[in-house]
Amino acid sequence: MDLGINMKKTLTINGNKTEVKVLDLNQTNGVVSFEFEGKNYSFSRNSHRNNPSISLTDSLNNMNHNVVLCEDRAVVSGLDLSISTYKYQRSGAGGAEEGAMVSPMPGKILKVSVKVGDSVKKGDALIIMEAMKMEHTIKASSDGEITAVNCEEGSLVDGGLALVDIAQ
Amino acid sequence: MTNSNNKSNQKIKRILMANRGEIACRVVRSCRSLGIEAVTLYTEKERELPHASAGDISVCLGEGSLAETYLNIPKIIDICKQYKIDAVHPGYGFLSENSQFAKTLEDNDIILIGPSAASMDLMGDKKASKISMEKLGIPVIPGYHGDDQSVDTLKVEAKKIGTPLLIKATAGGGGKGMRVVYDLSEVEEALESAKREAMNAFGNDQVLLERYIQNPRHIEVQVLSDSHGNHCHLFERECSIQRRHQKIIEESPSVALSEELRAKMTADATKIAGHINYLGAGTIEYILDEDGSYYFLEMNTRLQVEHPITEAVTGIDLVKEQIRIAQGESISFEQDELKQTGHALEVRLYAEDPDNNFLPSIGKISYRGFAGAGVRLDTGYNDKNEVTIDYDPMLAKVIVHRNSREEAINDMKSALLEIPYLGVKTNREYLSRVLSHPKFLEGVTFTHFVKTYENDLGPVEMSNDQKAQAVAAYLLTGNFQDYDSSTASPWESLDGFRN
């Protein structure tokens, strides 16, 4: 079955919005061609569709690659990567969705370095917190604008709380 | 001091594992192999973790803090009585070096698979154990920790210790009040400035003096002692690759030891075990200087996390030996039969973010993967298990044993690709970076390795070609569960393609 010719798919890769132009996709037969970052790619899948450990053959040079993909996490050549369909409509604070900088564990907020409206770059230090007797820096997972700061200096927070929201 | 245990020579039929996670699962395996029943413990929140159901019987400790569960001695004793437990294996951490626990078990006529309370107490006191080892003729790091802080006394002590000399504020931290002196003529000036700095930083100018070891390696020797006076060593492990003073990569043999040095260090280890009339498995930790001098650091009176590499190179199951020794049998081998074969490597896979100060991470493991041929995976987590902040963030130990160090390193890197533990941030990538570092490959490993080569060990940028592979996998597997249906898009039609 032939599916989706010349369709744009918007993905979020490692927190960054990325356009992929799908040239051909047939999931049943396991073949896909697409344009990504100005280059054409063509792959066929060798493994069963439901297996998170995915064997691919690059049809252009006949090289085999192994990719592990489960939910929105992948490993390629031993390197970690997050990949998901880009969400146009963002929900507010409280979730652990892309764009929310979440406290990794309960702790005390030592420093808040940003305020609503600030532009940040991926990797910028947003919050310094103390947890398990150590200082931890919460860094921006992507470029964007701060839309909410949900904690203040000196406050105690639970693990899993969205401390800062970033809109891309 | 004798090791006569009133339950000696009594066959152990049922063992309680007073621990959790990978070590509980690992001990259960050896129990099964010996035809012994195993009872494991778990807490309410851990019901789905493998160790909770690893034993023949599993007992729930209920809910609460560590003190109310795994460290709750009265509760564990009650369970022992209720389930007619002959012996308790404490694993590592938790109650494994708690002499009060050892005494309580003895009072209740239950065997501890471990040493006597007296050995634990002696080696638990780091200062007293060093003094005792020094008397035995075991080298310890020369130093002065006295209260007499007069410049004259400190200068005399400094001369005794020799250079390079470390001056360190006793209240110190972060390098403040710390000086390294390479020439004794500089001692007085360095003392004054260290004291001044310490006074300003900590309000206390007391300092200690120690021989400064520039490039220390962490070398430890595994020992086994039985109740018949046999004390054996099972060679060394090198555990120099550490982060935050915790080991992350261990290997055996160490490339730093000549046959002569190995013979000296292992002989000292069995001498220590014999001197303190030790019983069971223990580890003598040393610091090795570049010039081949080594110093006793401490003795761990329990099974070590990294024991599997010793098992790999010697072919000896340390837990089985522990159990046999606990029921009064002799060590199953003679010292001179034992050989180190090949090269074994262990890495500790942690749920943590190495690129953000090794911050522990939590989450649900979506896909663990399977370790391939000849790879030992000691883990306490399966797919869909939650990693929480309640316990140590170690996910697994991966152990590879090959003919050469190079093969072991290459196969370890392959193994790490097969068990990605997706779903939580891990140090998997970071471990591969260390394993690929030219200095590691050369065997130039020191305890400050990860700090020294910090700049080489940062994240590796993924190429577009690599990202394209992930895009292909993503498109081909139709993994679109995060698809936002409120956005009109032809991709909705993909839903029909599931199954």
XYZ file of C-alpha atoms in Angstrom:
667
model
C 0.000 0.000 0.000
C 1.291 3.403 -0.877
C 0.944 6.141 1.619
C 1.758 9.792 1.898
C 3.606 11.089 -1.124
C 5.323 14.421 -0.757
C 3.827 15.096 2.626
C 5.417 17.202 5.330
C 5.757 15.712 8.763
C 6.824 17.925 11.643
C 8.865 16.150 14.314
C 10.542 17.196 17.523
C 14.062 15.749 17.617
C 16.069 16.314 20.792
C 13.679 19.120 21.662
C 14.072 20.906 18.333
C 11.294 21.302 15.770
C 12.278 19.609 12.488
C 10.510 19.284 9.134
C 10.689 16.007 7.230
C 9.399 15.774 3.657
C 8.129 12.228 3.157
C 8.616 11.098 -0.434
C 7.366 7.553 -0.009
C 6.170 5.467 2.923
C 4.861 1.937 2.999
C 4.765 0.582 6.515
C 3.514 -2.840 5.471
C 6.462 -3.489 3.206
C 8.759 -1.487 5.441
C 10.158 1.054 2.988
C 10.518 4.801 3.419
C 12.101 7.668 1.492
C 12.277 11.201 2.780
C 14.129 14.462 2.631
C 15.717 15.586 5.880
C 17.999 18.595 6.367
C 18.365 19.030 2.612
C 19.357 15.427 1.884
C 17.391 12.485 0.501
C 17.280 9.205 2.417
C 15.823 5.817 1.617
C 15.584 2.947 4.105
C 14.001 -0.472 4.347
C 13.076 -2.160 7.600
C 14.208 -5.749 8.166
C 12.859 -6.425 11.669
C 9.262 -6.946 12.737
C 7.362 -3.713 13.057
C 6.599 -4.141 16.755
C 10.170 -4.884 17.802
C 11.810 -1.894 19.519
C 15.154 -3.087 18.201
C 14.888 -2.047 14.573
C 17.149 -3.248 11.792
C 17.339 -0.843 8.840
C 19.100 -1.016 5.514
C 20.135 2.247 3.903
C 18.965 1.571 0.333
C 21.445 4.039 -1.139
C 24.616 2.281 0.041
C 23.258 -1.068 1.272
C 24.644 -0.464 4.786
C 22.796 -2.010 7.739
C 22.031 0.013 10.843
C 20.434 -0.810 14.139
C 18.147 1.658 15.831
C 16.363 1.103 19.114
C 13.116 3.027 19.386
C 10.545 2.800 22.130
C 7.929 5.449 22.708
C 9.754 8.749 22.189
C 13.291 7.564 22.946
C 15.762 6.179 20.465
C 19.383 5.034 20.332
C 21.368 5.421 17.122
C 25.023 4.348 16.993
C 24.982 4.296 20.775
C 23.771 7.881 21.022
C 20.545 8.802 22.782
C 17.900 10.818 21.006
C 14.315 11.853 21.659
C 11.879 11.890 18.758
C 8.154 12.633 18.664
C 5.527 14.194 16.487
C 5.613 17.949 16.976
C 2.713 19.195 19.060
C 1.105 22.345 17.747
C -1.098 22.800 20.773
C 0.690 22.846 24.052
C -1.028 22.152 27.296
C -0.215 24.254 30.358
C 1.995 23.532 33.315
C 1.901 20.381 35.345
C 2.871 17.696 32.901
C 6.189 16.277 31.943
C 5.630 17.068 28.270
C 8.259 18.467 25.970
C 8.936 22.068 26.958
C 8.346 21.651 30.673
C 11.507 21.648 32.770
C 10.706 19.180 35.494
C 12.290 18.803 38.905
C 14.036 15.419 38.858
C 13.420 14.775 42.529
C 12.188 16.563 45.646
C 14.460 19.377 46.705
C 14.941 23.031 47.520
C 15.088 25.777 44.900
C 18.300 27.766 45.420
C 18.233 30.100 42.437
C 15.810 31.008 39.655
C 17.743 32.599 36.797
C 14.869 33.333 34.398
C 11.510 35.095 34.348
C 8.450 34.847 32.097
C 9.159 36.318 28.666
C 12.912 35.595 28.707
C 14.387 33.998 25.601
C 16.601 31.041 26.347
C 18.932 28.841 24.358
C 19.166 25.074 24.774
C 21.523 24.325 27.662
C 21.028 27.643 29.460
C 20.910 27.304 33.249
C 17.350 28.048 34.404
C 17.146 26.851 37.974
C 19.632 25.693 40.569
C 18.191 23.288 43.076
C 19.518 21.277 45.970
C 18.530 17.646 46.192
C 20.214 14.635 47.775
C 22.674 17.072 49.403
C 23.993 18.185 46.019
C 23.419 21.180 43.800
C 21.786 20.473 40.485
C 21.325 22.809 37.559
C 18.125 22.528 35.557
C 18.991 23.469 31.994
C 16.792 24.442 29.041
C 16.054 21.370 26.906
C 15.476 23.524 23.810
C 15.599 27.074 22.513
C 12.471 29.088 23.252
C 10.646 31.595 25.388
C 9.827 31.154 29.050
C 6.035 31.009 29.405
C 5.789 30.120 33.086
C 7.966 29.888 36.197
C 6.225 27.690 38.745
C 8.584 27.959 41.702
C 10.477 30.542 43.717
C 13.845 30.753 45.420
C 13.887 29.025 48.787
C 10.770 26.946 48.135
C 10.651 23.178 48.548
C 9.384 21.289 45.540
C 8.299 17.724 44.813
C 9.875 15.558 42.152
C 8.157 15.653 38.765
C 6.934 19.245 39.110
C 7.178 21.426 35.994
C 9.426 24.194 37.318
C 9.624 26.218 34.112
C 7.710 26.020 30.822
C 9.381 26.851 27.525
C 7.525 27.499 24.283
C 9.526 26.875 21.129
C 39.030 -15.080 68.976
C 37.584 -18.114 67.246
C 35.116 -18.642 64.493
C 33.311 -21.453 66.229
C 29.728 -20.969 65.328
C 27.256 -23.058 67.250
C 25.447 -23.722 63.984
C 28.592 -24.771 62.130
C 28.425 -27.911 60.090
C 24.700 -27.614 59.935
C 23.432 -27.638 56.401
C 21.681 -24.414 55.448
C 18.253 -25.124 53.975
C 16.723 -21.687 53.707
C 18.367 -18.295 53.260
C 16.846 -14.865 53.730
C 18.170 -12.191 51.390
C 18.194 -9.043 53.535
C 18.618 -6.755 50.551
C 16.969 -5.754 47.285
C 17.572 -5.155 43.593
C 20.215 -6.868 41.505
C 22.162 -8.307 44.440
C 19.037 -10.030 45.813
C 18.409 -11.622 42.401
C 22.066 -12.610 42.095
C 22.248 -14.303 45.512
C 19.001 -16.179 44.805
C 20.635 -17.702 41.704
C 23.477 -19.195 43.740
C 21.026 -20.459 46.380
C 19.015 -22.257 43.682
C 22.172 -23.764 42.267
C 23.044 -25.193 45.689
C 19.500 -26.487 46.217
C 18.827 -23.973 48.980
C 15.508 -22.160 49.282
C 15.671 -18.378 49.100
C 13.385 -15.835 50.709
C 13.432 -12.289 49.361
C 12.119 -9.072 50.850
C 10.415 -6.157 49.164
C 8.440 -3.078 50.070
C 4.907 -2.215 49.008
C 6.091 0.062 46.193
C 8.516 -2.561 44.815
C 5.957 -5.282 44.128
C 6.651 -5.260 40.380
C 10.461 -5.280 40.617
C 12.194 -8.592 39.849
C 13.691 -9.075 43.317
C 10.216 -8.971 44.858
C 9.381 -12.338 43.340
C 12.875 -13.745 42.759
C 12.838 -16.011 45.804
C 10.911 -19.179 46.544
C 9.084 -17.078 49.104
C 8.708 -13.289 49.028
C 7.897 -11.302 52.128
C 6.570 -7.751 52.033
C 8.152 -5.307 54.474
C 5.228 -2.928 54.093
C 5.633 0.745 53.457
C 7.923 3.331 54.976
C 11.454 4.655 55.144
C 14.575 2.492 54.916
C 14.753 2.484 58.705
C 11.267 0.999 58.822
C 11.930 -1.571 56.095
C 15.324 -2.884 54.919
C 17.159 -1.507 57.963
C 14.536 -2.635 60.464
C 16.449 -5.282 62.447
C 13.577 -6.411 64.742
C 11.270 -6.829 61.759
C 13.867 -8.860 59.827
C 14.488 -11.083 62.866
C 10.725 -11.670 63.173
C 10.573 -12.690 59.524
C 13.516 -15.066 60.061
C 11.640 -16.758 62.885
C 8.332 -16.864 61.084
C 9.865 -18.407 57.960
C 12.359 -20.706 59.752
C 15.401 -19.046 58.189
C 18.764 -20.786 58.788
C 20.990 -18.023 57.427
C 20.830 -14.403 56.276
C 22.752 -12.972 53.331
C 23.079 -9.205 53.784
C 24.339 -8.311 50.267
C 26.200 -5.002 50.202
C 25.141 -1.710 51.775
C 22.113 -1.779 54.104
C 22.891 -4.046 57.106
C 25.916 -5.763 55.576
C 28.474 -4.045 57.810
C 26.221 -3.467 60.801
C 27.747 -5.301 63.760
C 24.558 -4.821 65.794
C 22.715 -6.854 63.169
C 25.438 -9.518 63.279
C 25.130 -9.732 67.085
C 21.338 -9.860 66.998
C 21.378 -12.715 64.488
C 23.855 -14.619 66.628
C 21.693 -14.093 69.730
C 18.791 -15.557 67.803
C 20.780 -18.560 66.599
C 20.652 -17.483 62.957
C 23.783 -17.690 60.789
C 25.036 -14.476 59.192
C 26.641 -15.131 55.819
C 29.475 -12.784 56.628
C 32.203 -12.072 59.168
C 31.998 -11.730 62.934
C 30.734 -8.555 64.576
C 34.265 -8.044 65.922
C 35.763 -7.955 62.398
C 33.097 -5.478 61.315
C 33.793 -3.248 64.304
C 37.551 -3.324 63.806
C 37.431 -2.531 60.103
C 34.493 -0.143 60.461
C 36.704 2.217 62.470
C 38.836 3.622 59.636
C 41.359 5.311 61.953
C 41.796 2.358 64.318
C 42.055 -0.125 61.453
C 44.886 1.883 59.879
C 46.795 1.941 63.162
C 46.276 -1.786 63.562
C 47.451 -2.478 59.993
C 50.507 -0.285 60.474
C 51.460 -2.420 63.495
C 51.103 -5.514 61.335
C 53.592 -4.058 58.865
C 51.077 -3.237 56.147
C 51.889 0.089 54.456
C 49.456 2.932 55.162
C 49.569 6.450 53.716
C 52.055 8.362 55.886
C 50.348 11.276 57.582
C 49.888 13.485 60.643
C 46.386 14.073 62.031
C 47.391 15.466 65.449
C 46.050 18.361 67.487
C 49.465 19.926 68.086
C 49.376 22.554 65.352
C 52.575 24.446 66.166
C 54.621 25.215 63.077
C 57.633 23.406 64.588
C 55.691 20.169 65.149
C 54.116 20.337 61.687
C 57.546 20.880 60.116
C 58.984 17.869 61.933
C 56.015 15.722 60.850
C 56.262 17.020 57.277
C 59.886 15.925 57.138
C 58.917 12.443 58.376
C 56.215 12.100 55.734
C 58.317 13.418 52.858
C 57.314 14.957 49.542
C 55.114 15.430 47.650
C 53.220 16.502 50.740
C 49.584 17.437 51.015
C 48.511 20.061 53.540
C 44.766 19.978 54.021
C 42.426 21.957 56.276
C 40.603 19.492 58.547
C 37.419 21.513 58.110
C 38.189 21.805 54.418
C 36.413 21.273 51.192
C 36.495 22.522 47.632
C 40.260 22.808 47.611
C 40.301 25.661 50.119
C 43.109 25.477 52.657
C 44.839 22.867 50.547
C 48.476 22.981 49.389
C 50.797 20.512 47.730
C 54.447 20.909 48.628
C 57.151 19.392 46.433
C 60.171 20.733 48.319
C 60.481 20.705 52.106
C 61.951 24.218 52.075
C 58.510 25.483 51.053
C 56.666 23.833 53.951
C 56.591 26.800 56.346
C 55.252 29.237 53.784
C 52.658 26.738 52.497
C 51.528 25.988 56.067
C 51.024 29.685 56.812
C 49.036 30.355 53.658
C 46.934 27.170 53.998
C 46.120 28.067 57.598
C 45.257 31.653 56.650
C 42.968 30.462 53.891
C 41.352 27.837 56.114
C 40.747 30.409 58.856
C 39.067 32.762 56.379
C 36.990 30.037 54.762
C 36.031 27.834 57.692
C 36.937 29.818 60.833
C 39.255 26.966 61.792
C 42.904 26.748 60.792
C 43.655 23.175 61.855
C 45.424 21.212 59.116
C 46.439 17.630 58.527
C 49.458 16.395 56.621
C 49.593 13.434 54.270
C 51.797 12.017 51.553
C 50.334 13.400 48.322
C 49.620 10.739 45.731
C 49.506 12.404 42.370
C 48.032 9.712 40.181
C 46.465 7.146 42.481
C 44.939 3.923 41.258
C 42.331 2.094 43.296
C 43.362 -1.544 43.560
C 41.585 -4.033 45.789
C 42.153 -7.664 46.616
C 39.360 -10.181 47.160
C 39.883 -12.495 50.111
C 38.020 -15.546 51.368
C 38.474 -17.073 54.803
C 36.884 -20.197 56.247
C 36.441 -21.400 59.821
C 39.283 -23.937 59.417
C 41.987 -21.283 59.301
C 42.289 -21.082 55.516
C 42.764 -17.587 54.126
C 42.892 -17.244 50.344
C 42.999 -14.339 47.929
C 41.250 -14.226 44.561
C 43.581 -11.679 42.983
C 42.911 -7.999 42.394
C 40.348 -5.707 40.884
C 41.205 -2.256 39.602
C 38.427 0.262 40.247
C 40.115 3.542 39.355
C 37.365 4.878 37.105
C 35.117 6.683 39.547
C 32.734 9.573 39.548
C 31.791 11.294 42.779
C 34.061 8.800 44.574
C 31.892 5.947 43.311
C 33.258 3.258 41.015
C 31.699 3.028 37.551
C 34.141 0.780 35.656
C 36.084 -2.098 37.210
C 38.461 -4.630 35.731
C 40.541 -7.643 36.580
C 43.427 -8.107 36.218
C 44.855 -4.597 36.650
C 47.300 -3.603 33.932
C 49.286 -1.713 36.576
C 50.471 -4.733 38.531
C 53.657 -6.617 37.774
C 53.755 -10.246 38.928
C 55.974 -9.140 41.789
C 53.664 -6.340 42.909
C 50.613 -8.596 42.603
C 52.322 -11.184 44.771
C 53.120 -8.573 47.439
C 49.673 -6.992 47.514
C 47.799 -10.293 47.579
C 50.132 -11.720 50.239
C 49.469 -8.664 52.410
C 45.727 -9.130 51.899
C 45.753 -12.735 53.118
C 48.048 -11.682 55.971
C 45.431 -9.129 57.070
C 42.619 -11.683 56.826
C 44.623 -14.158 58.866
C 45.652 -11.577 61.454
C 42.081 -10.550 62.229
C 40.843 -14.160 62.029
C 38.447 -13.143 59.315
C 35.525 -15.266 58.122
C 33.849 -15.187 54.712
C 34.353 -12.856 51.770
C 36.130 -9.544 52.231
C 38.013 -6.951 50.253
C 41.251 -5.172 51.068
C 41.316 -1.778 49.360
C 44.631 -0.173 48.468
C 45.802 3.034 46.870
C 48.574 2.404 44.354
C 51.044 5.179 43.556
C 52.744 5.495 40.170
C 56.075 4.418 41.666
C 54.568 1.077 42.715
C 54.116 1.987 46.387
C 50.795 0.858 47.725
C 48.930 1.774 50.877
C 46.144 0.065 52.804
C 42.998 2.154 52.640
C 40.309 0.024 54.272
C 38.770 -3.397 54.400
C 35.193 -4.003 53.304
C 33.746 -6.830 55.349
C 31.152 -7.953 52.821
C 30.583 -8.942 49.205
C 31.477 -6.068 46.846
C 29.289 -4.715 44.063
C 32.061 -5.537 41.570
C 32.574 -9.154 42.729
C 31.453 -10.612 39.344
C 34.725 -9.710 37.596
C 36.598 -11.799 40.155
C 34.158 -14.643 39.529
C 34.799 -14.284 35.798
C 38.597 -14.474 35.916
C 38.811 -17.151 38.633
C 35.744 -19.250 37.785
C 34.758 -19.194 41.460
C 31.178 -18.340 42.511
C 31.814 -16.092 45.515
C 28.279 -16.353 46.880
C 28.443 -20.157 46.873
C 31.780 -19.958 48.704
C 30.203 -17.585 51.234
C 27.352 -20.025 51.836
C 29.661 -23.046 52.151
C 31.898 -21.182 54.578
C 28.862 -20.099 56.609
C 27.815 -23.721 57.082
C 31.253 -24.656 58.316
C 32.774 -26.088 55.148
C 36.264 -25.313 53.870
C 37.021 -23.071 50.894
C 36.419 -25.262 47.817
C 39.849 -24.673 46.220
C 43.507 -24.467 47.137
C 45.297 -21.159 46.699
C 47.851 -22.533 44.246
C 45.140 -24.023 41.999
C 43.677 -20.591 41.404
C 44.534 -18.644 38.247
C 43.480 -15.394 36.649
C 42.213 -16.277 33.185
C 41.551 -13.637 30.526
C 40.293 -10.174 31.256
C 37.006 -9.180 32.889
C 35.351 -5.801 32.763
C 32.317 -4.511 34.635
C 30.419 -1.280 34.103
C 27.741 0.087 36.376
C 24.779 1.411 34.497
C 23.164 4.217 36.487
C 19.960 6.174 36.039
C 21.702 9.539 35.997
C 22.685 12.399 33.709
C 26.480 12.496 33.263
C 26.179 15.708 31.245
C 24.448 17.434 34.127
C 26.694 16.710 37.084
C 25.594 13.023 37.301
C 22.203 14.082 38.603
C 20.166 10.950 39.415
C 17.193 10.493 37.115
C 13.888 8.762 37.555
C 11.268 7.365 35.212
C 9.815 4.235 33.729
C 11.951 1.809 31.756
C 10.207 1.425 28.423
C 12.713 -0.968 26.851
C 15.622 -2.669 28.542
C 16.835 -4.926 25.778
C 18.720 -8.221 25.994
C 22.385 -8.809 26.692
C 24.036 -10.838 23.967
C 26.263 -13.879 23.975
C 28.617 -14.213 26.888
C 27.514 -11.006 28.564
C 26.468 -11.152 32.201
C 23.723 -8.724 33.110
C 23.038 -8.370 36.841
C 20.020 -6.141 37.076
C 17.141 -5.341 39.362
C 14.882 -3.868 36.683
C 12.712 -5.199 33.873
C 10.670 -3.463 31.185
C 7.958 -1.164 32.581
C 9.576 -0.963 36.027
C 9.733 2.454 37.654
C 13.058 3.890 38.791
C 12.268 5.995 41.853
C 14.274 8.251 44.132
C 13.818 5.867 47.055
C 16.894 3.728 46.309
C 20.325 3.801 44.741
C 20.031 4.687 41.030
C 22.128 1.737 39.808
C 20.127 -0.023 37.078
C 22.475 -2.851 36.247
C 25.981 -4.229 36.184
C 27.234 -5.440 32.837
C 30.102 -7.917 32.969
C 32.165 -9.116 30.015
C 34.963 -11.697 30.201
C 37.214 -12.185 27.186
C 40.715 -13.387 26.333
C 42.172 -9.895 26.192
C 41.436 -6.452 27.607
C 40.885 -5.076 24.108
C 38.251 -7.711 23.266
C 36.549 -7.135 26.602
C 36.377 -3.374 25.948
C 35.032 -3.802 22.394
C 32.444 -6.344 23.467
C 31.389 -4.167 26.386
C 30.706 -1.314 23.973
C 28.585 -3.660 21.829
C 26.768 -4.963 24.900
C 25.859 -1.424 25.950
C 24.110 -0.937 22.587
C 21.963 -4.004 23.185
C 20.686 -2.946 26.588
C 19.730 0.706 26.221
C 17.366 0.912 29.236
C 15.238 3.404 27.324
C 12.874 5.631 29.237
C 15.233 7.029 31.855
C 18.390 9.051 31.413
C 21.355 6.769 31.931
C 25.150 6.955 31.907
C 25.283 4.339 29.097
C 26.605 6.762 26.492
C 29.058 8.216 28.985
C 30.431 4.761 29.849
C 31.062 4.168 26.144
C 32.908 7.475 25.922
C 35.193 6.423 28.782
C 35.700 2.960 27.240
C 36.681 4.639 23.943
C 39.071 7.180 25.473
C 42.669 6.641 24.267
C 44.030 6.878 27.825
C 41.596 4.241 29.039
C 42.574 1.991 26.137
C 46.218 2.432 27.127
C 45.320 1.457 30.676
C 46.324 4.848 32.057
C 43.587 4.901 34.688
C 43.575 6.992 37.851
C 40.901 7.852 40.390
C 40.659 11.402 38.996
C 40.387 10.127 35.389
C 36.875 11.453 34.686
C 37.799 14.868 36.130
C 41.106 15.056 34.243
C 39.551 14.176 30.898
C 36.247 15.957 31.550
C 36.562 17.893 28.288
C 36.991 14.735 26.199
C 34.060 12.989 27.844
C 31.322 15.477 26.968
C 28.280 14.680 24.855
C 28.857 13.643 21.240
C 26.838 15.581 18.678
C 24.737 13.332 16.484
C 25.124 13.725 12.719
C 22.164 14.349 10.414
C 22.711 10.935 8.844
C 22.331 9.347 12.271
C 19.232 11.410 13.021
C 17.824 10.293 9.657
C 18.046 6.679 10.830
C 15.897 7.552 13.824
C 13.444 9.393 11.547
C 13.216 6.314 9.300
C 12.637 4.037 12.276
C 10.024 6.424 13.619
C 8.143 6.646 10.325
C 8.362 2.915 9.621
C 7.110 1.709 12.985
C 4.143 4.070 13.018
C 4.972 5.071 16.524
C 2.590 8.033 16.585
C 0.860 7.688 19.923
C 1.734 11.282 20.761
C -0.062 12.461 17.658
C -2.233 15.474 18.377
C -5.571 14.631 16.795
C -6.920 18.145 17.170
C -4.648 19.246 14.346
C -6.174 18.508 10.985
C -3.622 16.525 9.027
C -3.525 13.741 6.485
C -1.422 11.798 8.990
C -4.602 10.874 10.796
C -5.027 8.206 8.152
C -2.014 6.433 9.618
C -4.106 5.260 12.543
C -5.607 2.713 10.189
C -2.177 1.203 9.798
C -1.717 0.030 13.331
C -1.599 -3.755 13.587
